[in-house]
């Protein structure tokens, strides 16, 4: 390891300033990302960014992780919780073929692009939610009854993203970075939602609102379309339509979960045997939802203009 006792700080600061001036003087090239690209292969030193026209981000955030760590009597207990919680969340995102997974503190970010990206992302998010409420939380409570309440907060957002490896070439200090709304908005939504609920932004909901495997309850009882509720994402700017999201309280059903998950992943949208009256009611609600969304967006834009004046 190099010594830092004789650093030329003035020289370093001048070099940092020159780097900023060079970057701002000539903007980098942005090109469309090819199919099946590997973000880890983008050269650090080349001033070339890749553009992913539509990507889906899943963010998981463990509630009260700091309090959880402080409450554990032994360091090994904290280590076990992180391995069981964060480690499993990463495995879930990988099992649903996320194109990129990054660990952020006690949670994880999964990015999905390419074919069935929305389906893979939503199924991964619901699986994290199901694991959190059905496995992680009860087992943690059984092992450490006095531990603070916890669980994964999960959110999904979509947008265009840029990607490039940033850091120090030929070192371990490097990683792909992904500027864009999808990561930022999914992170903000995860901060807002409570464990036991899954929050998606408006564009993700619009993609799925006609999917009967997503919007209707399963066949354990009489199907209904009451799975999702309107949820305004307060941390998203009030002029952005993505602010008007939807929240899901349900998890995968023990009886139908695997079947419905595979239908969603396959791109299936129509459920055989679903009563036509339910579909008709759902279509009416979709029309009303679009009209309400447009009114909300118009109102938020007016508010935003007044707010910023």
C-alpha positions in Angstrom: 0.0 0.0 0.0 1.4 3.4 -1.0 2.3 5.8 1.7 0.2 9.0 2.1 2.6 10.9 4.3 4.2 12.8 1.4 1.3 13.6 -0.7 1.5 16.7 -2.9 -2.0 17.9 -2.0 -1.7 21.2 -4.0 -0.7 19.1 -7.1 -3.6 16.7 -6.6 -6.1 19.5 -6.3 -4.8 21.1 -9.4 -5.1 17.8 -11.2 -8.7 17.3 -10.1 -9.5 20.8 -11.3 -7.9 20.2 -14.7 -9.9 16.9 -15.0 -13.2 18.8 -14.4 -12.3 21.5 -16.9 -11.4 18.9 -19.5 -14.7 17.0 -19.0 -16.8 20.2 -19.2 -14.9 21.6 -22.2 -15.7 18.7 -24.5 -18.8 16.6 -23.8 -18.5 12.8 -24.1 -20.0 10.6 -26.8 -23.3 8.8 -26.0 -24.3 5.8 -28.1 -27.1 3.2 -28.0 -26.2 0.1 -25.9 -26.0 -3.0 -28.1 -28.2 -6.0 -27.2 -26.6 -8.2 -24.5 -24.0 -5.6 -23.6 -21.9 -6.1 -20.5 -21.5 -2.9 -18.4 -18.3 -4.2 -16.9 -16.6 -4.1 -20.3 -17.1 -0.4 -21.0 -13.6 1.1 -21.0 -13.0 3.5 -18.1 -10.6 5.8 -20.0 -12.8 6.1 -23.1 -15.1 9.1 -23.0 -18.0 7.1 -24.3 -21.3 6.3 -22.5 -23.9 3.7 -23.4 -27.6 4.6 -23.5 -30.3 2.1 -22.5 -33.5 3.4 -23.9 -35.8 1.7 -21.4 -34.6 0.0 -18.2 -36.3 -1.1 -15.1 -34.8 -0.7 -11.6 -35.8 -2.7 -8.5 -34.6 -1.2 -5.2 -34.7 -3.1 -1.9 -34.0 -1.3 1.4 -33.9 -3.0 4.8 -36.0 -1.1 7.4 -34.4 0.0 10.6 -31.0 -1.6 9.8 -29.0 0.7 12.0 -31.3 0.1 15.0 -31.1 -3.6 14.1 -27.3 -3.6 14.2 -27.2 -1.7 17.5 -29.7 -4.0 19.1 -27.7 -7.2 18.4 -25.6 -8.3 21.3 -23.0 -10.0 19.2 -21.3 -8.8 16.0 -21.8 -12.3 14.6 -25.6 -11.8 14.9 -25.4 -8.6 12.8 -23.3 -10.4 10.3 -25.8 -13.3 10.1 -28.7 -10.9 9.5 -26.9 -9.0 6.7 -26.0 -12.3 5.1 -29.5 -13.7 5.3 -31.3 -10.5 4.3 -29.1 -8.6 1.8 -27.4 -11.7 0.5 -30.7 -13.3 -0.3 -32.1 -10.1 -1.9 -29.1 -10.1 -4.2 -29.7 -13.8 -5.0 -33.3 -13.1 -5.9 -32.4 -10.3 -8.3 -29.8 -12.6 -9.9 -32.3 -15.5 -10.1 -34.6 -13.3 -12.2 -31.7 -12.5 -14.5 -31.1 -8.9 -13.6 -28.5 -7.4 -16.0 -26.7 -5.7 -13.1 -26.9 -5.9 -9.4 -25.3 -3.5 -6.9 -25.3 -3.8 -3.1 -26.1 -0.4 -1.5 -25.7 -0.5 2.3 -28.2 -3.1 3.6 -30.1 -3.3 0.4 -29.6 -3.9 -3.3 -30.4 -2.4 -6.7 -31.2 -4.6 -9.7 -31.4 -3.3 -13.2 -33.3 -5.1 -16.0 -33.1 -4.5 -19.7 -33.9 -6.3 -22.9 -36.7 -8.8 -23.4 -39.3 -9.2 -20.6 -37.5 -6.6 -18.5 -40.7 -5.4 -16.9 -41.9 -8.9 -16.2 -38.6 -10.0 -14.7 -38.3 -6.9 -12.6 -41.8 -7.1 -11.2 -41.6 -10.8 -10.4 -38.2 -10.2 -8.7 -39.7 -7.4 -6.6 -42.7 -9.4 -5.6 -40.4 -12.3 -4.7 -38.3 -10.1 -2.4 -41.4 -8.8 -0.8 -42.7 -12.4 -0.3 -39.4 -13.6 1.1 -39.2 -10.6 3.4 -42.7 -11.0 5.0 -42.9 -14.8 4.8 -39.4 -15.9 5.7 -37.0 -13.3 6.8 -39.1 -11.4 9.3 -40.7 -14.4 11.1 -37.4 -16.3 11.3 -35.6 -13.2 12.6 -38.3 -12.7 15.2 -38.1 -16.3 16.3 -34.3 -16.1 16.7 -34.1 -12.7 18.3 -37.6 -11.8 19.7 -36.4 -8.4 21.0 -35.0 -7.2 17.7 -36.5 -4.1 16.1 -39.2 -4.6 13.5 -37.7 -4.8 10.1 -38.3 -6.1 6.6 -37.5 -5.1 3.0 -39.0 -2.0 1.5 -39.3 -2.6 -2.3 -39.9 -0.3 -5.2 -39.8 -0.4 -9.0 -39.3 2.4 -11.6 -38.4 2.6 -15.3 -36.7 5.1 -17.6 -33.9 5.7 -20.0 -30.5 5.2 -18.4 -26.9 5.9 -19.2 -24.1 3.5 -18.1 -20.3 3.6 -18.0 -17.6 2.2 -15.8 -16.2 5.0 -13.6 -13.2 4.9 -11.3 -9.5 4.2 -11.4 -8.3 2.1 -14.4 -6.4 -1.1 -13.7 -7.5 -1.1 -10.0 -10.4 -2.4 -7.9 -11.7 1.1 -7.5 -14.2 1.1 -10.3 -17.9 0.2 -11.0 -20.6 0.8 -13.6 -22.7 3.8 -12.8 -26.3 4.3 -14.1 -27.5 7.9 -14.2 -31.2 8.2 -14.8 -34.6 8.5 -13.3 -35.3 4.8 -12.8 -32.6 4.3 -10.2 -33.3 7.6 -8.4 -37.1 7.2 -8.4 -37.1 3.6 -7.3 -34.8 4.6 -4.5 -37.1 7.4 -3.4 -40.1 5.2 -3.6 -38.4 2.5 -1.5 -37.6 5.2 1.1 -41.3 6.1 1.3 -42.9 2.6 1.4 -43.3 0.4 4.4 -42.3 -3.3 4.6 -45.1 -5.4 3.5 -46.0 -3.1 0.5 -44.5 -2.8 -2.9 -44.5 0.6 -4.7 -44.2 1.1 -8.5 -44.0 4.4 -10.4 -46.6 5.4 -13.0 -44.8 4.1 -16.1 -44.4 0.6 -14.5 -48.1 0.5 -13.6 -49.1 1.6 -17.1 -47.2 -1.3 -18.5 -49.0 -3.8 -16.3 -52.5 -2.3 -15.8 -53.9 -4.5 -18.6 -52.2 -7.7 -17.3 -54.8 -9.9 -15.6 -52.2 -12.0 -13.8 -50.9 -8.8 -12.1 -54.0 -6.8 -11.5 -56.5 -9.5 -10.4 -56.4 -11.6 -7.2 -55.9 -15.3 -7.8 -58.5 -18.0 -8.0 -58.4 -19.0 -4.3 -61.5 -16.8 -3.9 -63.6 -14.9 -6.3 -61.1 -12.8 -8.3 -61.2 -9.1 -7.8 -59.1 -6.1 -9.0 -58.4 -4.7 -5.5 -54.8 -5.7 -5.3 -53.3 -2.3 -6.1 -54.0 1.1 -4.5 -53.1 4.6 -5.7 -50.0 5.9 -4.0 -48.5 9.4 -4.5 -44.7 9.2 -4.2 -44.0 12.4 -2.3 -40.2 12.4 -2.9 -40.6 12.5 -6.7 -41.0 16.1 -8.1 -44.6 17.2 -8.2 -44.3 18.0 -11.9 -43.3 14.5 -12.9 -46.2 12.0 -13.8 -44.0 9.2 -12.3 -45.1 10.6 -8.9 -48.5 8.9 -9.3 -47.7 5.3 -8.5 -49.4 2.2 -7.3 -48.8 0.1 -4.2 -49.3 -3.7 -3.7 -49.9 -5.2 -0.3 -50.2 -8.9 -1.5 -47.4 -11.4 -2.0 -47.2 -14.6 -4.0 -50.0 -17.0 -3.1 -48.8 -20.3 -1.8 -51.2 -22.1 -4.2 -51.0 -20.0 -7.3 -47.9 -17.9 -6.9 -45.5 -20.1 -8.9 -48.1 -20.5 -11.7 -48.8 -16.8 -12.0 -45.2 -15.9 -11.8 -44.3 -18.1 -14.7 -47.3 -16.7 -16.7 -46.0 -13.2 -16.1 -42.5 -14.1 -17.1 -43.8 -15.7 -20.2 -45.5 -12.5 -21.2 -49.0 -13.9 -20.7 -51.7 -11.3 -20.0 -55.1 -12.9 -20.3 -56.4 -15.4 -17.7 -58.6 -18.1 -19.0 -61.9 -18.3 -17.3 -61.9 -14.8 -15.9 -65.4 -13.4 -15.9 -66.0 -10.9 -18.7 -67.9 -8.6 -16.3 -64.6 -8.3 -14.3 -62.8 -7.4 -17.4 -65.4 -4.8 -18.3 -65.3 -3.3 -14.9 -61.5 -3.3 -15.1 -61.5 -1.5 -18.5 -63.8 1.2 -17.1 -61.5 1.7 -14.1 -58.5 1.9 -16.5 -60.3 4.7 -18.5 -61.2 6.5 -15.3 -57.6 6.1 -14.1 -56.2 7.6 -17.2 -58.5 10.6 -16.9 -57.7 11.0 -13.3 -54.0 10.7 -14.0 -54.1 13.4 -16.6 -56.0 15.7 -14.2 -53.5 15.0 -11.5 -50.6 15.7 -13.8 -52.2 18.9 -15.0 -52.8 20.0 -11.4 -49.3 19.1 -10.4 -47.8 21.1 -13.3 -49.8 24.1 -12.3 -48.7 23.7 -8.7 -45.1 23.2 -9.8 -45.1 26.4 -11.8 -46.5 28.4 -8.9 -44.2 26.7 -6.5 -41.1 27.5 -8.5 -42.1 31.1 -9.3 
